[in-house]
mmCIF file of C-alpha atoms and ligand atoms in Angstrom:
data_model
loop_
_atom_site.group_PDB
_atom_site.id
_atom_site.type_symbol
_atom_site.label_atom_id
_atom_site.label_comp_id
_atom_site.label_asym_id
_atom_site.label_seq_id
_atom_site.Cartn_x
_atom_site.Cartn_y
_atom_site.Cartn_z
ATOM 1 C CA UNK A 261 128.221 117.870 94.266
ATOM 2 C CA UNK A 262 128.705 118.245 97.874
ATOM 3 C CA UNK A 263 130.510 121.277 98.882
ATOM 4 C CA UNK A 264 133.367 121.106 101.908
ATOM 5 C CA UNK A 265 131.275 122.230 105.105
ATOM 6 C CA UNK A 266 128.565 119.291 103.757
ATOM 7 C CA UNK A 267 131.401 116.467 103.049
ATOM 8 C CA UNK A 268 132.400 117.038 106.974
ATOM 9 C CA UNK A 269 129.399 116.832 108.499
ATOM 10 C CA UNK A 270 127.823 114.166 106.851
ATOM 11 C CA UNK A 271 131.660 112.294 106.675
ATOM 12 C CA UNK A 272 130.739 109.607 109.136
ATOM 13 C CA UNK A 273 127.064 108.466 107.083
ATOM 14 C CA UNK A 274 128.929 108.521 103.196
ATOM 15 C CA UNK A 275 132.079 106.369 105.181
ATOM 16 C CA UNK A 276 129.635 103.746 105.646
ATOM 17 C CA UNK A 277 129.522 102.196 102.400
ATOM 18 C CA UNK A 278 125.981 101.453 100.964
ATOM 19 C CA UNK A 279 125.215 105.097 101.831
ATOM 20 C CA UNK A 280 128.700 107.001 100.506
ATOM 21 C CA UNK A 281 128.309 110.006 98.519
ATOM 22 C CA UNK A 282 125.855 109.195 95.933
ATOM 23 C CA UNK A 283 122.997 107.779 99.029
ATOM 24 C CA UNK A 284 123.764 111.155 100.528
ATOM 25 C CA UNK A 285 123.202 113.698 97.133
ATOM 26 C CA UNK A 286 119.771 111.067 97.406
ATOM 27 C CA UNK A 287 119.173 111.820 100.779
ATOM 28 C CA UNK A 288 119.724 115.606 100.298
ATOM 29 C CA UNK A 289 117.382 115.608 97.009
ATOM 30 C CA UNK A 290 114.617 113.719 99.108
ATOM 31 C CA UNK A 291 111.308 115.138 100.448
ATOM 32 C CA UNK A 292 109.179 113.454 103.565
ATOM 33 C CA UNK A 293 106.094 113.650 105.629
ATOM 34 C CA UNK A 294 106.104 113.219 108.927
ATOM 35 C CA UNK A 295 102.203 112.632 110.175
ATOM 36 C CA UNK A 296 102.070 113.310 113.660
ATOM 37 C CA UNK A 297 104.762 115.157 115.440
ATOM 38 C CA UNK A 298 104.953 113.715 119.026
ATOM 39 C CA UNK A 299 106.585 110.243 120.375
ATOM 40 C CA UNK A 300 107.916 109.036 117.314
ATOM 41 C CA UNK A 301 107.599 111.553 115.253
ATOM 42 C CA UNK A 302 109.688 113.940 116.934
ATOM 43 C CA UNK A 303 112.221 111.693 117.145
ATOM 44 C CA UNK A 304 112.004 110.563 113.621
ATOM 45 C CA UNK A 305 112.141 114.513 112.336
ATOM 46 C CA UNK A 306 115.502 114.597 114.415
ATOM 47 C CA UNK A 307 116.721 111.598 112.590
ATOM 48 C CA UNK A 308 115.806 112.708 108.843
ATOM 49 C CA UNK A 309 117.031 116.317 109.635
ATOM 50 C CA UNK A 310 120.586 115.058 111.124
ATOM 51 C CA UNK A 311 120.762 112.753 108.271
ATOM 52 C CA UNK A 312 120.634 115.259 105.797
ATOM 53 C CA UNK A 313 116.851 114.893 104.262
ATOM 54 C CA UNK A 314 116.319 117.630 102.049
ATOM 55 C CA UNK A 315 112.628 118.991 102.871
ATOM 56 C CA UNK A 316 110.762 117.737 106.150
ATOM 57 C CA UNK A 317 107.253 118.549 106.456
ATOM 58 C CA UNK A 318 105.736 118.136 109.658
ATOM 59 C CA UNK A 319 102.101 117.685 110.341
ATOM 60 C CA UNK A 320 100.054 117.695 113.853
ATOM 61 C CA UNK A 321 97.480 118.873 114.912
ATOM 62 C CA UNK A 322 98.042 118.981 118.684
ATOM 63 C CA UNK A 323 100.167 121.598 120.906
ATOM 64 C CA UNK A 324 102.900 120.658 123.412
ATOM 65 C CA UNK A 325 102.124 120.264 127.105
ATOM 66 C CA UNK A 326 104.070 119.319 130.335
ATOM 67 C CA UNK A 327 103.093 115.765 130.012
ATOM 68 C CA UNK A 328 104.473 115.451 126.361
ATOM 69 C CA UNK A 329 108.127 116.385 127.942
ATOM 70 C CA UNK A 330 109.378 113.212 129.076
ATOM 71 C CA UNK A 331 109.333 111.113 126.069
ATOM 72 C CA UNK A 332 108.956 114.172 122.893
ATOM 73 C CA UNK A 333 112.233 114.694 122.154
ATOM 74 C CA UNK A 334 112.223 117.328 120.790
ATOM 75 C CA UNK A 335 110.461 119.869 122.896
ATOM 76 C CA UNK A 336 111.657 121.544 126.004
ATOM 77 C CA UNK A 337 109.781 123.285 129.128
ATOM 78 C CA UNK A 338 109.698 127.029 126.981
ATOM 79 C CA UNK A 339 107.717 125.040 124.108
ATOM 80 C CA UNK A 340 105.213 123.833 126.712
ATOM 81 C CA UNK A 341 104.770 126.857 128.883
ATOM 82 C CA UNK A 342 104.051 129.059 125.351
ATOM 83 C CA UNK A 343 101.668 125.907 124.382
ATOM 84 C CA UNK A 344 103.663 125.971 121.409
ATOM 85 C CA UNK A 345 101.858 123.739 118.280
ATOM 86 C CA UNK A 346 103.727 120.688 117.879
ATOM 87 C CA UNK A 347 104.903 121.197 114.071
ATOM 88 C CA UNK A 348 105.888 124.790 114.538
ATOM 89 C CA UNK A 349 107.898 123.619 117.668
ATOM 90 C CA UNK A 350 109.722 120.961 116.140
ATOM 91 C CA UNK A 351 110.266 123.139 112.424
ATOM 92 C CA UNK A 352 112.006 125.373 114.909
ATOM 93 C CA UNK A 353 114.473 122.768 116.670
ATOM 94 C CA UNK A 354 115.256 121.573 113.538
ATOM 95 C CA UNK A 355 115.987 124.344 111.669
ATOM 96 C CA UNK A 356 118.864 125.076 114.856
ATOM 97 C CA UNK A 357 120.267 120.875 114.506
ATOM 98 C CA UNK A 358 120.394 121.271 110.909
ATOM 99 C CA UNK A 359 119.750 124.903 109.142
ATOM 100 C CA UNK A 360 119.950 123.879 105.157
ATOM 101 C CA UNK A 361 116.843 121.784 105.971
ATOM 102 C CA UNK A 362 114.000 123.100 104.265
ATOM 103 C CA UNK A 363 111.146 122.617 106.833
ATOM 104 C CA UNK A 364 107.457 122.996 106.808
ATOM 105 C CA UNK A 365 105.229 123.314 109.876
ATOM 106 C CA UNK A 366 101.350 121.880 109.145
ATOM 107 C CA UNK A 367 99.227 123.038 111.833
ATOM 108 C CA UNK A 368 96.236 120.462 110.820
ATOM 109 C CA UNK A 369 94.537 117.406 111.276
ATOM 110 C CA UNK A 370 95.069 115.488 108.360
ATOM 111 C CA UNK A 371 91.830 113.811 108.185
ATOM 112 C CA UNK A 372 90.280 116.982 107.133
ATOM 113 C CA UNK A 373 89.139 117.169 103.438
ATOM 114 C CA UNK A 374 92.634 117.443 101.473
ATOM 115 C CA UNK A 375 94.812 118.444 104.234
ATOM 116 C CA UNK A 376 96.612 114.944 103.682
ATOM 117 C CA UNK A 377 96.821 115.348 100.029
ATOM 118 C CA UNK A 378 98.553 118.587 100.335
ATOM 119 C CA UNK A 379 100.694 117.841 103.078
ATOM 120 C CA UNK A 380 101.951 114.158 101.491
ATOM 121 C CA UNK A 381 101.743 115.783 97.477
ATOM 122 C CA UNK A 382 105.581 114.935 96.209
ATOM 123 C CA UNK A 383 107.188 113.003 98.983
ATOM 124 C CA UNK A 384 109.398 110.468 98.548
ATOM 125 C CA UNK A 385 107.325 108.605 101.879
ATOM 126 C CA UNK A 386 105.666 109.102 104.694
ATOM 127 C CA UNK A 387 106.504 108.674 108.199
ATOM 128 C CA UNK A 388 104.091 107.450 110.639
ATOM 129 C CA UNK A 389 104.308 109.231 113.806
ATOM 130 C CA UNK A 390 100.438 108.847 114.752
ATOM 131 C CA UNK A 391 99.247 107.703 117.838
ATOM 132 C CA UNK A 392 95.489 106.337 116.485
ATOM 133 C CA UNK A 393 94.083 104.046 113.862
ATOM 134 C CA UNK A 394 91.742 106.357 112.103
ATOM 135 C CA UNK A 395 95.032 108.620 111.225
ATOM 136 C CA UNK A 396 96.785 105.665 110.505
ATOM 137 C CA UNK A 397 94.434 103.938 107.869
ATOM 138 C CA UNK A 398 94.199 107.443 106.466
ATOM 139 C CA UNK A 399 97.677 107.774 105.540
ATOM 140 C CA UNK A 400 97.914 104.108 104.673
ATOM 141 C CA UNK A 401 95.383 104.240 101.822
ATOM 142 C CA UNK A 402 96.371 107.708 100.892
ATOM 143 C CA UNK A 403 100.321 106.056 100.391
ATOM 144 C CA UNK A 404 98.970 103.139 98.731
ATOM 145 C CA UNK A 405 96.702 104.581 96.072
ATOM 146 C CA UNK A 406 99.444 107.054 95.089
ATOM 147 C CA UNK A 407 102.350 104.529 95.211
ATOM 148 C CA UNK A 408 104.055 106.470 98.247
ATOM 149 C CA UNK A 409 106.011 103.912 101.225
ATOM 150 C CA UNK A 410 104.318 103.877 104.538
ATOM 151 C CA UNK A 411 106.619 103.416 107.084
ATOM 152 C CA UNK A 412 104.366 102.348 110.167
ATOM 153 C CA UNK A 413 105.513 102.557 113.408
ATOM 154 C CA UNK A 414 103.018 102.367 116.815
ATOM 155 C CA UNK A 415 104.242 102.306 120.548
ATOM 156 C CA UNK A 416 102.475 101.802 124.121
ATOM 157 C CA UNK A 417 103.800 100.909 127.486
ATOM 158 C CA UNK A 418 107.363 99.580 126.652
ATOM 159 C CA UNK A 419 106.735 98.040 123.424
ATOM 160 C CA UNK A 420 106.294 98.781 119.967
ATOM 161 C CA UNK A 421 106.009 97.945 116.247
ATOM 162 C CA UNK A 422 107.231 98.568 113.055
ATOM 163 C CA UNK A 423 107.166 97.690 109.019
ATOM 164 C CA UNK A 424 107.957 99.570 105.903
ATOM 165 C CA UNK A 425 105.044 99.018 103.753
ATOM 166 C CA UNK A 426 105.379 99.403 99.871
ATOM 167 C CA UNK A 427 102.514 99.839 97.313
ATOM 168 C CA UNK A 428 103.417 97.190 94.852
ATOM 169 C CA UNK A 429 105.518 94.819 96.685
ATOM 170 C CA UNK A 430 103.750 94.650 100.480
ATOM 171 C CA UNK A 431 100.859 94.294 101.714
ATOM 172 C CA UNK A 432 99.007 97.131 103.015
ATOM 173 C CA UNK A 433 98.427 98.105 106.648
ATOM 174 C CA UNK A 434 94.727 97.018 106.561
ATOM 175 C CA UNK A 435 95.577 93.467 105.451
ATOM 176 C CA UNK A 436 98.597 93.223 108.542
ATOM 177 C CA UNK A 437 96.189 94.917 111.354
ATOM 178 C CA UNK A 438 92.371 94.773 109.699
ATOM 179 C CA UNK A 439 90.572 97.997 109.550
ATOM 180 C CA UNK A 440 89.657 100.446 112.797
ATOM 181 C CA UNK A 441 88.102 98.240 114.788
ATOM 182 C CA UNK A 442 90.446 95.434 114.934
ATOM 183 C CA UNK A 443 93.457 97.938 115.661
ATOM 184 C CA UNK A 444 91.449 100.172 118.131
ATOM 185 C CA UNK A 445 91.342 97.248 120.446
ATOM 186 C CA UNK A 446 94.987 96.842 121.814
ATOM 187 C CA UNK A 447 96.842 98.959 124.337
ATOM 188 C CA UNK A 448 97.201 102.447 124.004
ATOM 189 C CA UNK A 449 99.460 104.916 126.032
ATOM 190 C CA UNK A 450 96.034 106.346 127.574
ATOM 191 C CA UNK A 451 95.366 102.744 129.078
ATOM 192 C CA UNK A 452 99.200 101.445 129.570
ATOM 193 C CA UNK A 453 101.044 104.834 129.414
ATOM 194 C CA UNK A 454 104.515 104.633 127.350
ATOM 195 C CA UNK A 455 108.481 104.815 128.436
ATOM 196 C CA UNK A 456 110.718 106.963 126.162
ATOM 197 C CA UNK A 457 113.629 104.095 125.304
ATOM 198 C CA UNK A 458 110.777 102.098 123.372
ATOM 199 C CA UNK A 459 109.612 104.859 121.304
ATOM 200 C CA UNK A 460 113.024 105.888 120.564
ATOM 201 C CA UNK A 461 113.522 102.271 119.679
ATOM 202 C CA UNK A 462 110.684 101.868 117.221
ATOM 203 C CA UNK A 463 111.595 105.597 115.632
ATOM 204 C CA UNK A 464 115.327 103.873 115.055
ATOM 205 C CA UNK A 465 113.640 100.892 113.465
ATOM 206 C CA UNK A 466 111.251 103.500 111.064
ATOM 207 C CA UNK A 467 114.207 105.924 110.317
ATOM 208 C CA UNK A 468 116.554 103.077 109.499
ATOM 209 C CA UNK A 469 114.297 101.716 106.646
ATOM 210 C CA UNK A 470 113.076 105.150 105.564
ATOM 211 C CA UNK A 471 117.095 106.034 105.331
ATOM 212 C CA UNK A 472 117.435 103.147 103.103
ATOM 213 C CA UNK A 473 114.816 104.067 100.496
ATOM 214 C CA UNK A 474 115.966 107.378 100.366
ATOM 215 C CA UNK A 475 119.707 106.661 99.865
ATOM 216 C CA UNK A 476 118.606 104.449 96.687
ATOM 217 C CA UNK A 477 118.873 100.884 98.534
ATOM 218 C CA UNK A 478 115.823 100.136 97.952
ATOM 219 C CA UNK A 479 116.676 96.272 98.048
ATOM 220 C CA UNK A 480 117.640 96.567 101.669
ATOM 221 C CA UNK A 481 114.542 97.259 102.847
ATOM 222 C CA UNK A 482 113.410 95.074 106.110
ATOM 223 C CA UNK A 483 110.206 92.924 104.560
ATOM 224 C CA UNK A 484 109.085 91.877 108.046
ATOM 225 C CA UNK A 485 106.967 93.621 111.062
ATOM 226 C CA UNK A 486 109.189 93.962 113.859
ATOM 227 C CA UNK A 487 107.194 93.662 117.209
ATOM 228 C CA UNK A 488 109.858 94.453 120.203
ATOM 229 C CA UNK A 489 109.790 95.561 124.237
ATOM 230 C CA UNK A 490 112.430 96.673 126.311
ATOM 231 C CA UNK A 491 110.791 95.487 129.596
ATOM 232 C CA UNK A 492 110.440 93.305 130.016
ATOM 233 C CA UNK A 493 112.589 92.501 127.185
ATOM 234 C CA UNK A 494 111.648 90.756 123.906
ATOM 235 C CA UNK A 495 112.076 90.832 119.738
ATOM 236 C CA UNK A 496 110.356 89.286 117.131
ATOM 237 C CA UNK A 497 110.569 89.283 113.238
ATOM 238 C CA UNK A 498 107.640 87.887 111.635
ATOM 239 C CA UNK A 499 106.779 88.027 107.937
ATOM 240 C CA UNK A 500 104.490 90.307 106.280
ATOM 241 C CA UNK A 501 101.926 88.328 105.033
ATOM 242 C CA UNK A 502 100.020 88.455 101.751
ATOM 243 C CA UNK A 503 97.670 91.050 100.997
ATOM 244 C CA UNK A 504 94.200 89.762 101.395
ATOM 245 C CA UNK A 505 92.636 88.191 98.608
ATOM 246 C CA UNK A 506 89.766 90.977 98.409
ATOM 247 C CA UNK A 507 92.079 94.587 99.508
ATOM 248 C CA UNK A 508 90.797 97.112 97.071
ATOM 249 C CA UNK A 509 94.579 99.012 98.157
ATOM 250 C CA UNK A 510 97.505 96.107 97.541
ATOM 251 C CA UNK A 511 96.425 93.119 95.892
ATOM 252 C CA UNK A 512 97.101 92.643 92.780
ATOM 253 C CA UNK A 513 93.568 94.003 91.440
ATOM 254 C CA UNK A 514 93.983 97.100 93.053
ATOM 255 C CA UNK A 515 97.874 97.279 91.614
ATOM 256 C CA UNK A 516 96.346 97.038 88.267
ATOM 257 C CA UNK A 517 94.273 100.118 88.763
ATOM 258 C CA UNK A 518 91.005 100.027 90.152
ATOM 259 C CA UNK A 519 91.865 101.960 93.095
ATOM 260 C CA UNK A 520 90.119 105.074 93.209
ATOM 261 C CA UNK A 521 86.984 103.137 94.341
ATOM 262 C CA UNK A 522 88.492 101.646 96.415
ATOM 263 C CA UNK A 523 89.527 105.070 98.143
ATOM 264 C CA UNK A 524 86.312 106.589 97.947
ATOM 265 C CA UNK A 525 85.055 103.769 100.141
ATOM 266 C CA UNK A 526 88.102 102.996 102.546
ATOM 267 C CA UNK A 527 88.086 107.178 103.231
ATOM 268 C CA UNK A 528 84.215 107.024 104.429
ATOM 269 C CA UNK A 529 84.970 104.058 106.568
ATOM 270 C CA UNK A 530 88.328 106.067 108.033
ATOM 271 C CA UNK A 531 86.989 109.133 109.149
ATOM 272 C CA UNK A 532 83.335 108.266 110.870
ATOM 273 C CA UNK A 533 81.143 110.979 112.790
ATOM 274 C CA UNK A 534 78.851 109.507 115.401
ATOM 275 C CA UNK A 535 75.338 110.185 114.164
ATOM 276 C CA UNK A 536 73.994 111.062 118.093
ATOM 277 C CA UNK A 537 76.760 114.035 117.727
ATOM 278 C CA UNK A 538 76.030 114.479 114.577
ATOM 279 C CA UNK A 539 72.164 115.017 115.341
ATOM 280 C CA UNK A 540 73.409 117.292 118.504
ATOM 281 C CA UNK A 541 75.101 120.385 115.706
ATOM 282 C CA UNK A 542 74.244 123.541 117.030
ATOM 283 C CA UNK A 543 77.424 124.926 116.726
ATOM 284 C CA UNK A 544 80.510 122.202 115.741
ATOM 285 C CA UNK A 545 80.832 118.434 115.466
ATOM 286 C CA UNK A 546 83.274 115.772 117.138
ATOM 287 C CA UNK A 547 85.878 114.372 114.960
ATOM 288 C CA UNK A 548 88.044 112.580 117.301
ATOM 289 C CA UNK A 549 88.914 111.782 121.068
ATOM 290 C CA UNK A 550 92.863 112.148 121.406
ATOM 291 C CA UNK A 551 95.129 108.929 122.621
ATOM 292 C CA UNK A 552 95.760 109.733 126.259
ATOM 293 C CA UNK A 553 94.466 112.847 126.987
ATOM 294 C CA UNK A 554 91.056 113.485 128.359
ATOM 295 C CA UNK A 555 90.368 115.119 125.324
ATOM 296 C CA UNK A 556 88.135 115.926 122.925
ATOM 297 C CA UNK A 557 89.278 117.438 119.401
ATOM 298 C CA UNK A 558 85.750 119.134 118.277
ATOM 299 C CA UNK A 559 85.578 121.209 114.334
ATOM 300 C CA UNK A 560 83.781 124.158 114.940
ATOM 301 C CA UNK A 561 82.139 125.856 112.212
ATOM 302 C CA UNK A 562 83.808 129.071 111.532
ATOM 303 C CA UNK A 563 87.166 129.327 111.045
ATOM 304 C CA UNK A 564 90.086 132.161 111.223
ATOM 305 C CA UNK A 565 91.799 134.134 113.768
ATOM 306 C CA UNK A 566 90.323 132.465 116.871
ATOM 307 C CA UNK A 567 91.406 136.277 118.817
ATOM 308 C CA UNK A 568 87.120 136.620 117.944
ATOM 309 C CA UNK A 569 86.521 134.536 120.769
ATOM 310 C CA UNK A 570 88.515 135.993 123.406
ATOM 311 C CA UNK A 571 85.960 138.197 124.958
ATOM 312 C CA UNK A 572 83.221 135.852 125.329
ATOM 313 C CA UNK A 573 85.603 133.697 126.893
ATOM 314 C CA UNK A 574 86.927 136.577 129.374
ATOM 315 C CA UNK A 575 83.456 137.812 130.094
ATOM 316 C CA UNK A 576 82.593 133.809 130.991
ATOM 317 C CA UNK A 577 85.980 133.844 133.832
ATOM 318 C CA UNK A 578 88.737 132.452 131.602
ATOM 319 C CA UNK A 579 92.128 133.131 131.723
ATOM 320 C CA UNK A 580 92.978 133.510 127.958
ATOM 321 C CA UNK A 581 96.670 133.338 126.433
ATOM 322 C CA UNK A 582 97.647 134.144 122.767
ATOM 323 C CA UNK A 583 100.150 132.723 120.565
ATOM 324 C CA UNK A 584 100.082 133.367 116.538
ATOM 325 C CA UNK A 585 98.816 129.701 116.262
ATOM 326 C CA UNK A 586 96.627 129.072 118.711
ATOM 327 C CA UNK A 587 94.570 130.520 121.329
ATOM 328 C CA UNK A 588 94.289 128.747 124.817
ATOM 329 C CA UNK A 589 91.365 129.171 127.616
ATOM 330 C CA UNK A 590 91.357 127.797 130.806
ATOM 331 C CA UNK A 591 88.145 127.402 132.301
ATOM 332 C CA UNK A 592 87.365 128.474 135.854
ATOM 333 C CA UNK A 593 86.997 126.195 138.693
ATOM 334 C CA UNK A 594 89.722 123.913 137.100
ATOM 335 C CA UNK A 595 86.695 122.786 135.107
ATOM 336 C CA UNK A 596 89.017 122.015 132.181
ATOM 337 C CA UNK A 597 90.656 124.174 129.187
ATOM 338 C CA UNK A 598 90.322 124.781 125.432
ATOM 339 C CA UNK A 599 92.493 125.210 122.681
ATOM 340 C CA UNK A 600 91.082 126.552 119.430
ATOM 341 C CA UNK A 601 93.092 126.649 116.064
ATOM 342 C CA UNK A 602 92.541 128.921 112.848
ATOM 343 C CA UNK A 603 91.544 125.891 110.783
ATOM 344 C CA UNK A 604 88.596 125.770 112.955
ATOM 345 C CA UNK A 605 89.155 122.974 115.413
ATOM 346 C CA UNK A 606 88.910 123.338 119.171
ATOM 347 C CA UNK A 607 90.853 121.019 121.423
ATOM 348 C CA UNK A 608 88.392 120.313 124.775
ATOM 349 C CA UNK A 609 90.719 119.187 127.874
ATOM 350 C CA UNK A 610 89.197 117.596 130.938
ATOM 351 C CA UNK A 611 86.522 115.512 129.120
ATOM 352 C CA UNK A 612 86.745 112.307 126.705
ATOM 353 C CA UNK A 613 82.928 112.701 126.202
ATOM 354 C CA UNK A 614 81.948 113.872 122.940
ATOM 355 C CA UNK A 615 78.610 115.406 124.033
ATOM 356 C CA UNK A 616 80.165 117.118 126.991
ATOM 357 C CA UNK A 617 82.925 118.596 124.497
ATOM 358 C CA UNK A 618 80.116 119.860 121.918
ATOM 359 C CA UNK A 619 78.150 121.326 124.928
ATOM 360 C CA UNK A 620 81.253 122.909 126.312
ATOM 361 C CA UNK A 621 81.836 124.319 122.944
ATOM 362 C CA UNK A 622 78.027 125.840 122.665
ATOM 363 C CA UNK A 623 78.455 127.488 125.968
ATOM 364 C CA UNK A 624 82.137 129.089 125.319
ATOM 365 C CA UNK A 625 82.737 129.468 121.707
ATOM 366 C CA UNK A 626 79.207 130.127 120.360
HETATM 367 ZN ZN1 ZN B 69 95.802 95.582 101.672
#
C-alpha cells in the first residue's frame, strides 16, 4: 500500500489510467540498469527515479568533464571541476530528486569479466545509455540469454533511435543493426557532435516503453524502431524485423535453449584486443577508444588505490588531484591528462592512438 506523502507525489502518474495505483506499487517494486550514465542515460536515471523505480543502478565507467555539461543532464559545473565519476555523480542527484530511491553507483566498464553480470543480476531491464557498439552488443546478448528487455536507444548530431527489444518476442539487436562492424560505421557524436533536445528525445522514447513494462502493460509495448531528428526535422516507425534465420540469441533455436554457446562465441567477438597492442604488453593493454573524446581507455595491470602512483607522477611534472574514486594527472606541456580508476583502468586524454596511450602509460604509471 502506498502511504499519504507517496499517493501525492506520484498523484498525477496513478491519475493516468493504465498506470493507477497498482502500475505504480509495480513501478516501486521494480529494479533497473542503466549502462552508461551520460547523454541518455542521465536523462533516463532522472526519468526512472521521478517515476518512482524502486532500485536504479547506474554503471559508467567515465568521469564528468566541461564538455559533458551541455547535453548530461544531470551534472552541473561542481561535478566537473571535482572530475566527479559519472555513476557516483548522478547516484547523488538522484538521491536529492527522489530520496526513497535505492541507488547504486558502478564505477566500471562493463565489458570487464563479470562486471555486467553483477551489475544487470535481478533487474527487471536494462537501459541503454551507451554511446558504442561493443558496449551495446554486450548488453544485448547478456539481456537476451537471460530473458532481460533491452531497451536500445543511440543518438548523434540531431537524431536518434530507439526500440524495446524482448527475448522471446523481438528480435535481437544483432539481427536489427548486424554485429560491430556494421554498427561502427554510422555517425557518431565524435564525427557529427550531438544537440541536447534529440537525446532528450530518444531518452523520452526509451523511458516511455521501459515505464510500460514496469507498470505491468506489457502489451503496450512499441514493437517498432523509431528513427527521428529534430533538425532538420523528421520521424519514422518501421517494423522490427524477424530475427535472422541463423541468431544463436532470438530465433527460435536459441529460445529453445541452446544459448550458452551461443554466448561464449558472441562475447569473444564483442570485446576484441588488437593483437599489435596486445604483442606491445609491458605494462597494460587497450580495451577501447571512447566516442568523442581523444581518448584512450587502457587496463593496467595492477589494481587498487591508484594514490601509489602519485609520486611518480609528481616527480615526472604533473599536477595530480584526488578524489575517493579516481585519481587525475595532467601532464605538463598540455601534453594531455590521465585518469586512473581502482579497478585498474586508466583513461589517456589527448590521444585516440592505442600505442601512444600504452606508451604513455609505460612512461607514467609503470
Ligand atoms: Zn538476433
Amino acid at each position: 500500500m502506498l502511504d499519504a506523502e507517496q499517493r501525492e507525489r506520484y498523484s498525477r502518474q496513478m491519475r493516468f489510467t493504465p498506470i493507477g495505483e497498482t502500475g505504480q506499487l509495480k513501478l516501486m517494486r521494480s529494479r533497473v540498469l542503466i549502462a552508461g550514465v551520460g547523454s541518455l542515460g542521465a536523462s533516463l536515471a532522472q526519468h526512472m527515479a521521478r517515476a518512482g523505480v524502486g532500485e536504479i543502478r547506474l554503471a559508467d565507467r567515465d568521469y564528468v568533464e566541461w564538455s559533458n555539461l551541455q547535453r548530461q543532464m544531470l551534472f552541473d559545473e561542481d561535478d566537473a571541476r571535482l572530475s566527479l565519476p559519472k555513476a557516483a555523480a548522478a547516484a547523488d542527484k538522484l538521491s536529492r530528486i527522489a530520496s526513497s530511491v535505492r541507488t547504486e553507483a558502478i564505477v566500471a566498464d562493463l565489458t570487464a569479466p563479470g562486471a555486467l553480470e553483477a551489475a544487470a543480476a535481478g533487474c527487471d531491464l536494462v537501459l541503454d545509455g551507451t554511446d558504442n557498439a561493443a558496449v551495446r552488443l554486450h548488453l544485448n546478448d547478456w539481456c537476451f540469454r537471460n530473458g532481460v528487455p533491452f531497451i536500445y536507444g543511440g543518438v548523434a548530431g540531431a537524431a536518434g533511435m530507439s526500440a524495446a527489444l524482448v527475448p522471446g518476442s523481438t528480435c535481437c539487436l544483432r539481427c536489427l543493426f548486424g554485429g560491430e562492424e556494421e554498427q561502427e560505421s554510422g555517425d557518431t557524436c565524435d564525427t557529427i557532435g550531438m544537440l541536447s533536445p534529440a537525446v532528450e528525445m530518444i531518452a523520452a522514447l526509451q523511458s516511455a516503453e521501459a515505464i510500460k513494462w514496469l507498470s505491468g502493460n506489457r502489451g503496450e509495448l512499441r514493437r517498432t524502431l523509431v528513427s527521428a531528428a529534430v533538425w532538420p526535422f523528421a520521424m519514422r516507425e518501421h517494423r522490427l524485423p524477424a530475427s535472422s534465420a541463423g541468431c544463436r540469441l532470438c530465433s527460435a533455436a536459441a529460445i529453445a535453449g541452446d544459448v550458452n554457446q551461443a554466448m561464449t562465441q558472441t562475447m569473444s567477438a564483442a570485446a576484441p584486443v588488437s593483437k599489435a597492442a596486445d604483442a606491445a604488453l609491458a605494462v597494460s593493454k587497450t580495451t577501447a577508444v571512447l566516442c568523442g573524446r581523444d581518448t584512450v581507455q587502457v587496463e593496467l595491470q595492477r589494481t587498487g588505490n591508484p594514490g601509489m602512483y602519485r609520486s611518480r607522477l609528481e616527480q615526472l611534472g604533473c599536477t595530480v588531484i584526488q578524489n575517493p574514486y579516481l585519481l587525475r594527472a595532467e601532464l605538463p606541456d598540455n601534453e594531455g591528462r590521465f585518469v586512473v580508476f581502482p579497478d585498474g583502468r586508466a583513461l589517456v586524454q589527448g590521444t585516440s592512438d592505442p600505442g601512444e596511450a600504452i606508451r604513455r602509460c609505460e612512461i607514467y604509471l609503470s
